[in-house]
Short mmCIF file of C-alpha atoms in Angstrom, two decimals:
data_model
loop_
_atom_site.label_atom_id
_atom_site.label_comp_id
_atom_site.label_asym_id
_atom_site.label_seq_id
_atom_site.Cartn_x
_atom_site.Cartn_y
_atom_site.Cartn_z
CA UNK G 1242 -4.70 -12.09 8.63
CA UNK G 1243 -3.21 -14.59 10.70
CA UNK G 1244 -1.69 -17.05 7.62
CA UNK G 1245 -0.97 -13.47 5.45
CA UNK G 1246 1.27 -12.30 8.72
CA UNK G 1247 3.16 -15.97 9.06
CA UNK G 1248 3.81 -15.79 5.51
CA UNK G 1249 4.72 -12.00 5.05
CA UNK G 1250 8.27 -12.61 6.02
CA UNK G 1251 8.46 -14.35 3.03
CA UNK G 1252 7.19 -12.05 0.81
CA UNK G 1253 8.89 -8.38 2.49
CA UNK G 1254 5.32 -7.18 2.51
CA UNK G 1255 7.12 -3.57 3.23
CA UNK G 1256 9.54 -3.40 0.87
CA UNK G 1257 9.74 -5.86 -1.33
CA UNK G 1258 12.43 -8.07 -0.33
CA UNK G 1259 12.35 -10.19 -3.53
CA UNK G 1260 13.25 -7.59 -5.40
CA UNK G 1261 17.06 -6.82 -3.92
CA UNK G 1262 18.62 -3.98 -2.99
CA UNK G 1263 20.23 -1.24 -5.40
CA UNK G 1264 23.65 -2.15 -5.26
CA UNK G 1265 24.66 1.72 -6.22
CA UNK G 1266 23.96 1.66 -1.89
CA UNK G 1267 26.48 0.25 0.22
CA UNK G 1268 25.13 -1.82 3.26
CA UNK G 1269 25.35 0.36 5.98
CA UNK G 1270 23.16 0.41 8.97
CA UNK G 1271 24.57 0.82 12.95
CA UNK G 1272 22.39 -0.24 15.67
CA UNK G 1273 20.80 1.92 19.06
CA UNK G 1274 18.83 1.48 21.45
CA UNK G 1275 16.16 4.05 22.93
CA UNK G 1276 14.63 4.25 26.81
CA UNK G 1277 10.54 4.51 26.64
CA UNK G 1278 8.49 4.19 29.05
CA UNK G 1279 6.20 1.25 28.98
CA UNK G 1280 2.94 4.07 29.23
CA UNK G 1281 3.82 7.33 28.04
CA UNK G 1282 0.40 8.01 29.54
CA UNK G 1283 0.60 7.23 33.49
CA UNK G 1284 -0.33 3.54 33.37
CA UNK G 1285 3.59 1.96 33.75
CA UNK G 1286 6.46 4.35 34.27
CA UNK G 1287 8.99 1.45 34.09
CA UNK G 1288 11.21 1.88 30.57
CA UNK G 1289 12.12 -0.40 27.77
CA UNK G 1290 14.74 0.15 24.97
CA UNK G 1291 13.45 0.57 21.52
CA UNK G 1292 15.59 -0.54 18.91
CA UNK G 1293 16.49 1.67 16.03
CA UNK G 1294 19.22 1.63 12.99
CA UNK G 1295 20.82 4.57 11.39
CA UNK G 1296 22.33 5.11 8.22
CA UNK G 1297 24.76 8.63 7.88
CA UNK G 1298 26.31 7.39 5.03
CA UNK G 1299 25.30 10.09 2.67
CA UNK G 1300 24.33 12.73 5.71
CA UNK G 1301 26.04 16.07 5.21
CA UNK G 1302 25.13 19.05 7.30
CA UNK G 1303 22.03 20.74 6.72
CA UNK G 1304 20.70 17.34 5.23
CA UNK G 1305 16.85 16.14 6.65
CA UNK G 1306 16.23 13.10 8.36
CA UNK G 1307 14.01 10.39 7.10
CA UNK G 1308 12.42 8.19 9.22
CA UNK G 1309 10.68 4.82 8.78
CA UNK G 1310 9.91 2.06 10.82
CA UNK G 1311 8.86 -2.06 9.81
CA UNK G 1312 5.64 -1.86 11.57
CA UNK G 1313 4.53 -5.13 12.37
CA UNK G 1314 7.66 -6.84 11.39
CA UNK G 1315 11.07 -7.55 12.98
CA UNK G 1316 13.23 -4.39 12.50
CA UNK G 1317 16.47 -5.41 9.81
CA UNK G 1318 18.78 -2.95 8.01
CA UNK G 1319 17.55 -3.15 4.87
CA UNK G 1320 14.95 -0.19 6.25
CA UNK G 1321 18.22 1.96 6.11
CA UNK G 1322 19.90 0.45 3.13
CA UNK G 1323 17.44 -0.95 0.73
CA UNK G 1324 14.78 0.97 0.39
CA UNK G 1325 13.60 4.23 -1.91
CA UNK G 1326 14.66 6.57 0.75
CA UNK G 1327 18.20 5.41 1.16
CA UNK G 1328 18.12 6.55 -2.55
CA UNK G 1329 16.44 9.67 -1.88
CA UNK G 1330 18.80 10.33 0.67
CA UNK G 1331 22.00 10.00 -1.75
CA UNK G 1332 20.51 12.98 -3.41
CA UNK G 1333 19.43 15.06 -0.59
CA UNK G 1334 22.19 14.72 2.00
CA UNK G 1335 20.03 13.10 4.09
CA UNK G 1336 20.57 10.85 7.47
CA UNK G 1337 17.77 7.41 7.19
CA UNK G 1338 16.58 6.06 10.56
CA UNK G 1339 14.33 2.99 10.98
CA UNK G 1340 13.01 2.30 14.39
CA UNK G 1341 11.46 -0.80 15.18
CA UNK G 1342 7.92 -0.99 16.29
CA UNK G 1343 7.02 -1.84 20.16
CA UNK G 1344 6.24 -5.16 20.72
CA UNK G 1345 7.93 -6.28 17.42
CA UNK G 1346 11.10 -7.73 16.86
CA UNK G 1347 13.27 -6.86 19.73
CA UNK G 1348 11.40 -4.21 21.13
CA UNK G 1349 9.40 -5.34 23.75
CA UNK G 1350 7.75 -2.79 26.51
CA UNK G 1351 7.36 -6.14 28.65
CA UNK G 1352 9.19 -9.32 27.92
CA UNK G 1353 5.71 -10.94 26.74
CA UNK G 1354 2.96 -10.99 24.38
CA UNK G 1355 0.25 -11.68 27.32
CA UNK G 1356 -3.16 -9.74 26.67
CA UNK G 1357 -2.02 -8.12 29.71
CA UNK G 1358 0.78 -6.98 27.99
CA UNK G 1359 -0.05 -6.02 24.90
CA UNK G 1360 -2.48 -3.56 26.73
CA UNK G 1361 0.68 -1.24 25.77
CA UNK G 1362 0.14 -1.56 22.20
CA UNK G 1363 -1.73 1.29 21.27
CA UNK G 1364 -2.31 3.82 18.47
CA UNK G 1365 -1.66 6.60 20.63
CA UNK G 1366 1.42 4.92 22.86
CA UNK G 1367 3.18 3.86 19.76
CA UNK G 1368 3.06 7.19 17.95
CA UNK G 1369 4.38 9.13 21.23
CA UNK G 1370 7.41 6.40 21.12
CA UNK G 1371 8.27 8.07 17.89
CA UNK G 1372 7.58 11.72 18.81
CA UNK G 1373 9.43 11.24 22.10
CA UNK G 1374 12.42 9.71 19.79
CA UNK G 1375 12.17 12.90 17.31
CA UNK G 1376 12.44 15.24 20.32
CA UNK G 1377 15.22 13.63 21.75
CA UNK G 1378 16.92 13.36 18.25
CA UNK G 1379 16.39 17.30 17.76
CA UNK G 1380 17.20 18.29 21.26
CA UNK G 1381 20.53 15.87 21.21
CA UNK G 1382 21.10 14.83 17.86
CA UNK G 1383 24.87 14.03 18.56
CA UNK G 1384 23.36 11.62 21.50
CA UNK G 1385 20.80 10.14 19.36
CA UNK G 1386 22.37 9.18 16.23
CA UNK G 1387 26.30 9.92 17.52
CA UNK G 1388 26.65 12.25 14.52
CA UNK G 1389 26.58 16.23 14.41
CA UNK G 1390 22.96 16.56 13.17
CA UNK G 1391 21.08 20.36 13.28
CA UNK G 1392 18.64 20.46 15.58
CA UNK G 1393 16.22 22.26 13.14
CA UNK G 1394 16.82 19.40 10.32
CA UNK G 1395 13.14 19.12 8.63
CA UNK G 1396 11.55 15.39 9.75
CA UNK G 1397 10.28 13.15 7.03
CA UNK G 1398 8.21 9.65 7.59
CA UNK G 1399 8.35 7.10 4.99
CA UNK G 1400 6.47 4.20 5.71
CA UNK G 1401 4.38 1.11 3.35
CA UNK G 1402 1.36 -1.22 4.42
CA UNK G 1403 0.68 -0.42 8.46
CA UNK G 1404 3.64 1.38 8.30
CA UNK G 1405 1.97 4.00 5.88
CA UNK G 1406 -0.65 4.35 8.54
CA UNK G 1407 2.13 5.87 11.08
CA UNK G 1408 3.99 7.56 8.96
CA UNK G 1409 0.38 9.92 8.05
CA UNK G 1410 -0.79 9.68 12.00
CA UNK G 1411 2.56 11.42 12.63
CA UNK G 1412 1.81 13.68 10.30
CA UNK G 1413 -1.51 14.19 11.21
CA UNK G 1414 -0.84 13.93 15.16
CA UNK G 1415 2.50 16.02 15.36
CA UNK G 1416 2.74 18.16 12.42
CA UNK G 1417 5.97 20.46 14.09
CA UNK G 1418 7.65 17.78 14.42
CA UNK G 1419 7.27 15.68 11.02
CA UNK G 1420 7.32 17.85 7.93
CA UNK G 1421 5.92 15.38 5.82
CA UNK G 1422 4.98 12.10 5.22
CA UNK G 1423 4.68 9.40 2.42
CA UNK G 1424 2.42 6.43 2.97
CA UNK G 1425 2.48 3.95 0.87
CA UNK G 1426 -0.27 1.24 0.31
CA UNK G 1427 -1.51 2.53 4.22
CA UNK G 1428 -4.68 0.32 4.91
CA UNK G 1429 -5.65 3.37 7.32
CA UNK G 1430 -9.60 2.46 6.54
CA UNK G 1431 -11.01 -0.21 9.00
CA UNK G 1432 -13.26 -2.65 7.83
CA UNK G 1433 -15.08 -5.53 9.84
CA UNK G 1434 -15.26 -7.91 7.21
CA UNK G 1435 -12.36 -7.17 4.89
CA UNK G 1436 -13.56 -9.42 2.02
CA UNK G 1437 -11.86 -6.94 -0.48
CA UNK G 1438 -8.51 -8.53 -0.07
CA UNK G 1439 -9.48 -11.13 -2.65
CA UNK G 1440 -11.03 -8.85 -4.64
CA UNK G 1441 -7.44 -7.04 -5.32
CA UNK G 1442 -6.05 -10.34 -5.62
CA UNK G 1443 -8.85 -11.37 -8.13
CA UNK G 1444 -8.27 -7.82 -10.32
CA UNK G 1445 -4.61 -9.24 -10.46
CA UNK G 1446 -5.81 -12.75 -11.50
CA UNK G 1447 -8.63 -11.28 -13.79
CA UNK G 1448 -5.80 -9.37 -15.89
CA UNK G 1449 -3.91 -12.75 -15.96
CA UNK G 1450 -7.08 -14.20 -17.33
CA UNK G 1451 -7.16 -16.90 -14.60
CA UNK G 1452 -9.96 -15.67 -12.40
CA UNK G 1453 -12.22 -17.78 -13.10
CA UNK G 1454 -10.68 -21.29 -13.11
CA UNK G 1455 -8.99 -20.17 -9.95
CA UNK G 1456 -12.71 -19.05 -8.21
CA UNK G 1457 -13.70 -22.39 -10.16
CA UNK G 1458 -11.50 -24.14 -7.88
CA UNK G 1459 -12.37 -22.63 -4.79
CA UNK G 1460 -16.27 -23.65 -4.83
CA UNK G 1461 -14.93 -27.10 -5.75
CA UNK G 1462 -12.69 -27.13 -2.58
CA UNK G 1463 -15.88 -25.96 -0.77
CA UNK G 1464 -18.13 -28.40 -1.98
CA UNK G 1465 -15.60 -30.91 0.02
CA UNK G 1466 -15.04 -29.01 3.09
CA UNK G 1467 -18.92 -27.80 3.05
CA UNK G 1468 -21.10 -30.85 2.25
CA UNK G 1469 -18.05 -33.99 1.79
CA UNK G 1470 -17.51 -36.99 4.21
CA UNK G 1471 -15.10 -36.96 6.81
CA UNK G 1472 -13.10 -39.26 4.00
CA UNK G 1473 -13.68 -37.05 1.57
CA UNK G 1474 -12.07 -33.95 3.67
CA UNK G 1475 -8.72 -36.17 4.71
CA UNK G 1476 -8.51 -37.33 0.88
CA UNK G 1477 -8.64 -33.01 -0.16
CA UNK G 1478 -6.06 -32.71 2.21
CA UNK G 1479 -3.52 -35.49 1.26
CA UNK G 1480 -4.18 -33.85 -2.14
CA UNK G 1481 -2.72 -30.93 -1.33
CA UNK G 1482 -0.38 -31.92 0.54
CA UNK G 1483 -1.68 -30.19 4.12
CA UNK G 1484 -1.89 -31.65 7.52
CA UNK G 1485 -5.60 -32.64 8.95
CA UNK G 1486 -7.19 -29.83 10.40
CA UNK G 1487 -11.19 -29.30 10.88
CA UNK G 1488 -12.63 -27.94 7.57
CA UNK G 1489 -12.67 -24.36 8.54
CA UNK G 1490 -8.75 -24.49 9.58
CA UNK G 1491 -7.89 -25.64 5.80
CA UNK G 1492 -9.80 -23.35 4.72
CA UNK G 1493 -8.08 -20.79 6.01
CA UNK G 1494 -4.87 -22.50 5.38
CA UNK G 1495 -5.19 -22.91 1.90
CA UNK G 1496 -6.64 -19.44 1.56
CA UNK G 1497 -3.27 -17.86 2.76
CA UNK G 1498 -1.02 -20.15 1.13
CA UNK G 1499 -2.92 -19.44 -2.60
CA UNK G 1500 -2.48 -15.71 -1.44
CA UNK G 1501 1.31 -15.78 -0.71
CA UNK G 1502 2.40 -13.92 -4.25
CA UNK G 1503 -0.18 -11.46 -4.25
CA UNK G 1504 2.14 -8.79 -2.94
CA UNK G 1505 4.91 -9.31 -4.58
CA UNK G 1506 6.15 -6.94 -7.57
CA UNK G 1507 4.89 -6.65 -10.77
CA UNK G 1508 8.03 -5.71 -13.08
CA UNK G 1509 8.13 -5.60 -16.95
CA UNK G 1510 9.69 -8.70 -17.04
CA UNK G 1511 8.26 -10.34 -14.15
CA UNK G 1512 4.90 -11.15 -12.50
CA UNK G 1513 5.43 -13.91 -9.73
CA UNK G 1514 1.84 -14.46 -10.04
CA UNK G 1515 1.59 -15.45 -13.21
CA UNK G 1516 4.49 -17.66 -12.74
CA UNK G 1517 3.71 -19.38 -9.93
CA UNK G 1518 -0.40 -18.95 -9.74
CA UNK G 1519 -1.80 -18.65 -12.96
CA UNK G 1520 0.37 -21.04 -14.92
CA UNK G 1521 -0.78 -23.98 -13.52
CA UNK G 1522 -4.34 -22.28 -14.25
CA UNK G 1523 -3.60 -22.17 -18.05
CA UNK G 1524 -2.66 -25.80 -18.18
CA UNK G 1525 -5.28 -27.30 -20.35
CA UNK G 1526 -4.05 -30.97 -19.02
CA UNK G 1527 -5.21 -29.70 -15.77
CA UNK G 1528 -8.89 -29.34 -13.77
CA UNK G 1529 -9.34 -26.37 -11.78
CA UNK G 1530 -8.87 -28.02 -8.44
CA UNK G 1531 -5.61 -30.06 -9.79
CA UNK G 1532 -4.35 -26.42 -10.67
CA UNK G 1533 -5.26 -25.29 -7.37
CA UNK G 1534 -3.15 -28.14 -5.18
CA UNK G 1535 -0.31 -27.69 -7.86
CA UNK G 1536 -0.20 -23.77 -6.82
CA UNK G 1537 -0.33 -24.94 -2.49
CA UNK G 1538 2.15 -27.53 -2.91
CA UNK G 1539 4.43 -25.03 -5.18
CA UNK G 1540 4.38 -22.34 -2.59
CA UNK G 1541 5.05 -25.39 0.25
CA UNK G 1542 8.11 -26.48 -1.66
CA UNK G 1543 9.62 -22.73 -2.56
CA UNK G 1544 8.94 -21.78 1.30
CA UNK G 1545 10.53 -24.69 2.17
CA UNK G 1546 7.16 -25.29 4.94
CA UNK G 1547 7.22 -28.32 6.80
CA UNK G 1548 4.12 -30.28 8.21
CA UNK G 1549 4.98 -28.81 11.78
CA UNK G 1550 5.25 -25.30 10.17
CA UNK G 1551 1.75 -25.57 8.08
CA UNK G 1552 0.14 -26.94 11.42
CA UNK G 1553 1.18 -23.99 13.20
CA UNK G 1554 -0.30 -21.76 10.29
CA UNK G 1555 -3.23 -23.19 10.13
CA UNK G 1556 -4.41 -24.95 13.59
CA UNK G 1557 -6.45 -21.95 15.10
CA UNK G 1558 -5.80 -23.47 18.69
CA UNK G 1559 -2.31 -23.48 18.09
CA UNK G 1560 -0.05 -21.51 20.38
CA UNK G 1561 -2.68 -19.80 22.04
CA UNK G 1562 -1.29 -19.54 25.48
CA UNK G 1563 2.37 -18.97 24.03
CA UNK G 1564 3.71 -15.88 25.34
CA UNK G 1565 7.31 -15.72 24.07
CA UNK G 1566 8.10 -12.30 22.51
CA UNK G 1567 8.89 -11.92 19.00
CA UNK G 1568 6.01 -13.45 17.52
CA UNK G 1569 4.84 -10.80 15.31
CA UNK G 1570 1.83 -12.77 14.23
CA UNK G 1571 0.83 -12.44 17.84
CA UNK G 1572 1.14 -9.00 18.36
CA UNK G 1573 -0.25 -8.36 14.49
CA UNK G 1574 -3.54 -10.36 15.61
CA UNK G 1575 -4.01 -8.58 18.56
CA UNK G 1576 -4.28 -5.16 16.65
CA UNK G 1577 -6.94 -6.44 14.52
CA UNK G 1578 -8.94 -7.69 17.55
CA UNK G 1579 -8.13 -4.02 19.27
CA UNK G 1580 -7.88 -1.77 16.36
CA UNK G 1581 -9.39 -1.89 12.93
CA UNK G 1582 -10.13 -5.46 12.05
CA UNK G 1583 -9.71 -6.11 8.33
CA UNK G 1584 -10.60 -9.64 8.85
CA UNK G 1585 -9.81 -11.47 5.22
CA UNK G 1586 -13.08 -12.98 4.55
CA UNK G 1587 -15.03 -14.28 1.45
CA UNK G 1588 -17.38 -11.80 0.31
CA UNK G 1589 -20.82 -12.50 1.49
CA UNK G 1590 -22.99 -14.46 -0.86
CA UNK G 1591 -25.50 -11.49 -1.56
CA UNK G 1592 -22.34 -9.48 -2.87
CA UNK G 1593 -22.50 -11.81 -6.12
CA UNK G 1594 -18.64 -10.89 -5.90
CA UNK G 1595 -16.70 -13.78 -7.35
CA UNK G 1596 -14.84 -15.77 -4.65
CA UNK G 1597 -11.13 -16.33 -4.29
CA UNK G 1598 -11.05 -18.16 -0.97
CA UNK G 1599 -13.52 -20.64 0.76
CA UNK G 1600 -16.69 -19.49 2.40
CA UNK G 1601 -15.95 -20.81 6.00
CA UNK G 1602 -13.40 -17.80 6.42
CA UNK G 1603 -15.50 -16.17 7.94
CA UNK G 1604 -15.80 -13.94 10.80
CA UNK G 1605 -16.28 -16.80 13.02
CA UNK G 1606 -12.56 -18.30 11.87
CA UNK G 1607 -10.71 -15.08 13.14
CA UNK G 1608 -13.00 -13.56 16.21
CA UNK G 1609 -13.14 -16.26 18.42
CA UNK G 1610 -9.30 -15.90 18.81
CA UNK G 1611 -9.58 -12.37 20.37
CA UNK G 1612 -10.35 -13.36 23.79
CA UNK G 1613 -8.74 -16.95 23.32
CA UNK G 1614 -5.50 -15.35 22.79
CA UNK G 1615 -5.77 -12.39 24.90
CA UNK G 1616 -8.36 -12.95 27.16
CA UNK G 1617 -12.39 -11.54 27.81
CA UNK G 1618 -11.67 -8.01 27.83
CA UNK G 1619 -10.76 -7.91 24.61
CA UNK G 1620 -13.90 -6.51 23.27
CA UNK G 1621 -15.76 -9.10 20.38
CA UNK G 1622 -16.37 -7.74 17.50
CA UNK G 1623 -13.88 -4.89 17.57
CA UNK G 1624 -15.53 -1.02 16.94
CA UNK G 1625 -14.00 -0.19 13.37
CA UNK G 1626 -16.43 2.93 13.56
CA UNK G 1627 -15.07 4.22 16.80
CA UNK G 1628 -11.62 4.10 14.99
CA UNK G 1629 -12.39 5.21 11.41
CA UNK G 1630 -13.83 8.13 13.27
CA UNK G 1631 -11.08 9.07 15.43
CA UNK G 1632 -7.66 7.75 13.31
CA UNK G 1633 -9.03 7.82 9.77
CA UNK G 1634 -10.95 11.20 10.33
CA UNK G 1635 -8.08 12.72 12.20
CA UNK G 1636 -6.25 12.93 8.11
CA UNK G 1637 -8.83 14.89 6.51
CA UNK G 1638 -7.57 18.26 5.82
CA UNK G 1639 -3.71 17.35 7.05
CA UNK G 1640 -1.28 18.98 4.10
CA UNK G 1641 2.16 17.38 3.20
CA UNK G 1642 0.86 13.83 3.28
CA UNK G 1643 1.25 11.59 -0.46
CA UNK G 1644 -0.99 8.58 -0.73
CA UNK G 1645 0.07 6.14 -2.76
CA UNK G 1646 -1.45 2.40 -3.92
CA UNK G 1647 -1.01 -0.16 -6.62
CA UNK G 1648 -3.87 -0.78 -8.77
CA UNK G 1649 -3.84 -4.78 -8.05
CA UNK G 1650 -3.02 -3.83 -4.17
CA UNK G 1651 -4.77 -6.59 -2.33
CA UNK G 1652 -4.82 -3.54 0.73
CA UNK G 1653 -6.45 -0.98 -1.99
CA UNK G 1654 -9.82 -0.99 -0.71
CA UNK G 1655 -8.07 -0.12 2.74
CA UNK G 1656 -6.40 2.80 1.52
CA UNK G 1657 -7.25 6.12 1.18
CA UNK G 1658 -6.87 5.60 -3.14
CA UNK G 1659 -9.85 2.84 -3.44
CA UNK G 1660 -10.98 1.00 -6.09
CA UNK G 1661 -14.22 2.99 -6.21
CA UNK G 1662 -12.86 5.95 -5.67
CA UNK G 1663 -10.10 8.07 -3.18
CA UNK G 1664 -11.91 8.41 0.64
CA UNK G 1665 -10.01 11.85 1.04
CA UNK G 1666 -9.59 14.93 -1.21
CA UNK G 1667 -6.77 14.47 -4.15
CA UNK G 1668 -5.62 18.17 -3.72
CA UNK G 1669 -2.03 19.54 -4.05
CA UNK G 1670 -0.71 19.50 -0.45
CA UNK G 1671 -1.64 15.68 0.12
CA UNK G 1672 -1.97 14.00 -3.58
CA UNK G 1673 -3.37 10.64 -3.90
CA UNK G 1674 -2.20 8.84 -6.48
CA UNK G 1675 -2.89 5.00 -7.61
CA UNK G 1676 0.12 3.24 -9.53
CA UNK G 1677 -1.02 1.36 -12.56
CA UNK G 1678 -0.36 -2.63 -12.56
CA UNK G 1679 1.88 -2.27 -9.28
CA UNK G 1680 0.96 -4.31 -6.00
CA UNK G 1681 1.61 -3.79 -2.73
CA UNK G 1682 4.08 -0.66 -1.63
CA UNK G 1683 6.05 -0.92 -4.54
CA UNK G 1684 7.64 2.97 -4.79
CA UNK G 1685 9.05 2.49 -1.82
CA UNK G 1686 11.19 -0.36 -2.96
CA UNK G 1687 14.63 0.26 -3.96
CA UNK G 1688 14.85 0.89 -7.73
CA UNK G 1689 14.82 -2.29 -10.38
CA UNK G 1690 16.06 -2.34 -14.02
CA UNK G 1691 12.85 -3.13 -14.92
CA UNK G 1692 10.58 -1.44 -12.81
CA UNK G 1693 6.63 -0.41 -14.14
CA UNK G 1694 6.95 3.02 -16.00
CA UNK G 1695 3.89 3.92 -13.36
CA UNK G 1696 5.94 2.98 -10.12
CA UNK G 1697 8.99 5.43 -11.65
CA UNK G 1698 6.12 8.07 -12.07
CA UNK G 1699 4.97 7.49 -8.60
CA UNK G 1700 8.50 7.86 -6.97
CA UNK G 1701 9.23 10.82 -8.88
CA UNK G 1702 6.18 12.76 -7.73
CA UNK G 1703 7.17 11.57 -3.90
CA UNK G 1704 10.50 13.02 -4.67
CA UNK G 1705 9.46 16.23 -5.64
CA UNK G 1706 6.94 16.84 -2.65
CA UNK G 1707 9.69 15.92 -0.31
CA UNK G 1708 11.69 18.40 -1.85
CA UNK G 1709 9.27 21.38 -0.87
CA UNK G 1710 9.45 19.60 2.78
CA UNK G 1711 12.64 19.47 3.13
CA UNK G 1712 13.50 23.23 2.04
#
C-alpha cells in the first residue's frame, strides 16, 4: 500500500488520468471552501475549511447534483471536468461537485498528520463532513455553490477505488439525503492480508501470456534477497537500478514499481501493460530476471524517479516522524492501520497461488509502521472483522446503489463483484456488475474513442439507474 499510494499520482488511480479528458467538456471548475468542525461528534469543536470545486456549466433549473470526491488523493478539477459524470451531467442538466477528502490535499482538520491528529480521520467523521455539506447545499444552495439551485434537487454520489466506498456509505448511512450512488471498483471488503492484489494483476498478466516468466522472475529475485550474500543483494540492486535498502525494503520497492501499470486502462488499441510489462517478458533474448529489471528501470525512467525519490518509496524508516500535511501516503497508511487493512502481500505458501511479488512482503513489512508512524495506540493488527461487520454489513439490503469492477481489477477481490463470486445480492435496485477486460474504475473515466465495448455497457447501465434517481 505504501509504494501503490506514492505511485498512484502517477497512474490517476480514480479516474484514469492517462486517458485525457473528453474535449466535447470545457474546463470549468471554481473553487470553495466549507467550515467543519474538526469532531462532528464532541471531541474538537474548533472548524476547518474543506475544499470543494463546482462545475454549473451545464446546470439548468430542476437539474440534480452529482457529487464526488478524490478520496485519498489531492482534490484537482478534473473531478468536475473530466470525468463520466461531467458527461452525464451535459445530458441531465446537472450541477458536478467534488469535495476533497479531510486530511487530503488541502483539507486539513489540523495543520498535521500527527497520530494525534489523524485521530479525526474516521469513517463516521468523514461521511458527516459530506452530509453536513449536502444539508447546507439544500438549505442554502445559492450560499453553497453561488448559483440558484432547488433545494429539493435529488443527490447523486459518484465515486471509484476508496472513493466508491463513500459514495455507497452515503448511501447506505443517509439515504434522504443521497438518492443514489455509483461505486466504482469500491474495495469496501477488508482483508488482513490482501495477497489478492497480485492475483488481479496476475489474471491481467496471465491473459498477456506473461505470468509465468514474470512469477519466474520473482522467485529468482527471492532466491537473492532470501538466501544471497550481502554482495549478492547490492549486485541485484545495481541491476536494477535501486538504491541499497535491507532485503525486505527492495522487496517491497520493486513490488510496487512492477505494479505501477496495473491500473491503468485497457482500450482496444491499448494495454499499457503489455507495452511496458509484458514486452520485455516476450523477449526471447532475455532471462526472466533481465526482463524483470528492464520493466523497474522502464517505469524509473517514464516516472522520471530519482535515487532520493525511490529511497523515500522504499526506506520503511523514512519520514516517519514527518508531520507536514499533504502527504497523502501518510494519511492513506494510517487508514489501513485504523480501518480495513488490505495489506498487499504475497500469498502464503500453502495457497499454491502463483506469486507476483517477493515473499518478504509480508505482514511484518507494513504493521510495524502503525505505531512507528502514529504511535502505540494505534491498535496492531488492525480488526478487519469489527469493520466488515459494521461498514461492509451496513450495504446489505441498501437499494439505489450500482457496483461496478473490472475483470483484471487488482481491487476485485475487495469489491463487492469478486472473482469468486459477488459478496452482496445482484438484484435490480443495487446491480452488480463486473466489466470484461477493464481495470481499475474505468466507467467512470471520461469517454475514449476506443474504449472496451464492456466499459460502454457498464456506463450505459449507470446512466439509466441514475435516471430513475434523479426523476
Amino acid at each position: 500500500m505504501r509504494v501503490a499510494t506514492f505511485l498512484a499520482c502517477f497512474v490517476g488511480a480514480a479516474v484514469g488520468c492517462l486517458h485525457g479528458r473528453d474535449a466535447t467538456i470545457p474546463a470549468s471548475g471554481t473553487q470553495y471552501w466549507f467550515p467543519q468542525p474538526v469532531d462532528h461528534f464532541g471531541g474538537n469543536n474548533a472548524t476547518w475549511q474543506q475544499q470543494y470545486f463546482v462545475n454549473a456549466t451545464f446546470y439548468k433549473p430542476g437539474g440534480p447534483i452529482y457529487i464526488q470526491t478524490p478520496g485519498e488523493q489531492p482534490l484537482v478539477t478534473r473531478y468536475v471536468d473530466g470525468t463520466h459524470p461531467t458527461e452525464l451531467a451535459q445530458k441531465t442538466n446537472a450541477l458536478v461537485v467534488a469535495i476533497e477528502h479531510r486530511f487530503f490535499g488541502q483539507s486539513n482538520p489540523i495543520p498535521d498528520l500527527s497520530g494525534s491528529s489523524l485521530q479525526y480521520l474516521t469513517i463516521e467523521n468523514t461521511l458527516e463532513d459530506f452530509a453536513s455539506f449536502v444539508r447546507s447545499a439544500k438549505s442554502h444552495p445559492s450560499d453553497v455553490f453561488r448559483t440558484a439551485v432547488s433545494k429539493n434537487a435529488k443527490v447523486v454520489f459518484f465515486g471509484g477505488s476508496y472513493s466508491g466506498n463513500v459514495a455507497a456509505w452515503m448511501r447506505a448511512k443517509y439515504p434522504r439525503l443521497i438518492q443514489g450512488a455509483w461505486a466504482s471498483s469500491a474495495m469496501l471488503y477488508g482483508r488482513l492480508d490482501y495477497y489478492q492484489f497480485d492475483q488481479g494483476f496476475g489474471r491481467h498478466l496471465q491473459a498477456l501470456g506473461c505470468a509465468e516468466k514474470f512469477s519466474q522472475a520473482i522467485e529468482a529475485v527471492d532466491d537473492v534477497l532470501v538466501s544471497g550474500s550481502a554482495a549478492d543483494v547490492v549486485a541485484l540492486q545495481a541491476k536494477f537500478g535501486v538504491p541499497q535498502l535491507t532485503p525486505q525494503d527492495t522487496a517491497g520497492l520493486l513490488s510496487g514499481l512492477s505494479t505501477f501499470y496495473s491500473m491503468t486502462h485497457v482500450s482496444t488499441v491499448k494495454d499499457f501493460v503489455n507495452d511496458n510489462v509484458c514486452s520485455f517478458f516476450s523477449n526471447s533474448s532475455l532471462t526472466p530476471i533481465d526482463a524483470y529489471a528492464r520493466v523497474i528501470k522502464a517505469v524509473v525512467s517514464s516516472t522520471g524517479m530519482t535515487e532520493q525519490s525511490l529511497r523515500q518509496m522504499g526506506d520503511t524508516s523514512y519520514g516517519l516522524d514527518n508531520y507536514a500535511i499533504d502527504q497523502p501516503g501518510r494519511s492513506w497508511y494510517y487508514m489501513g492501520c485504523t480501518w480495513f487493512g488490505n495489506w498487499q502481500t504475497a500469498p502464503p505458501s500453502s495457497s499454491g497461488l502463483s506469486r507476483y511479488r517477493s515473499q518478504l512482503v509480508d505482514l511484518s513489512y507494513f504493521e510495524p509502521n502503525c505505531q512507528r508512524k502514529f504511535g502505540s495506540n494505534v491498535a496492531i493488527p488492525v480488526d478487519v472483522s469489527a469493520y466488515n461487520a459494521k461498514w461492509f454489513n451496513t450495504l446489505r439490503g441498501v437499494s439505489n446503489i450500482y457496483y461496478t469492477s473490472g475483470s483484471l481489477d487488482i481491487w476485485r477481490d475487495a469489491t463487492v463483484a469478486t472473482s469468486t463470486g459477488n459478496l452482496l445480492p445482484n438484484w435490480p435496485s443495487s446491480p452488480v456488475f463486473t466489466i470484461d477486460g477493464a481495470t481499475h474504475v474505468q466507467d467512470l473515466g471520461a469517454k475514449q474513442l476506443n474504449d472496451l465495448a464492456s466499459v460502454t455497457k457498464a456506463r450505459n447501465i449507470g446512466d439509466a439507474l441514475v435516471a430513475k434517481w434523479i426523476k
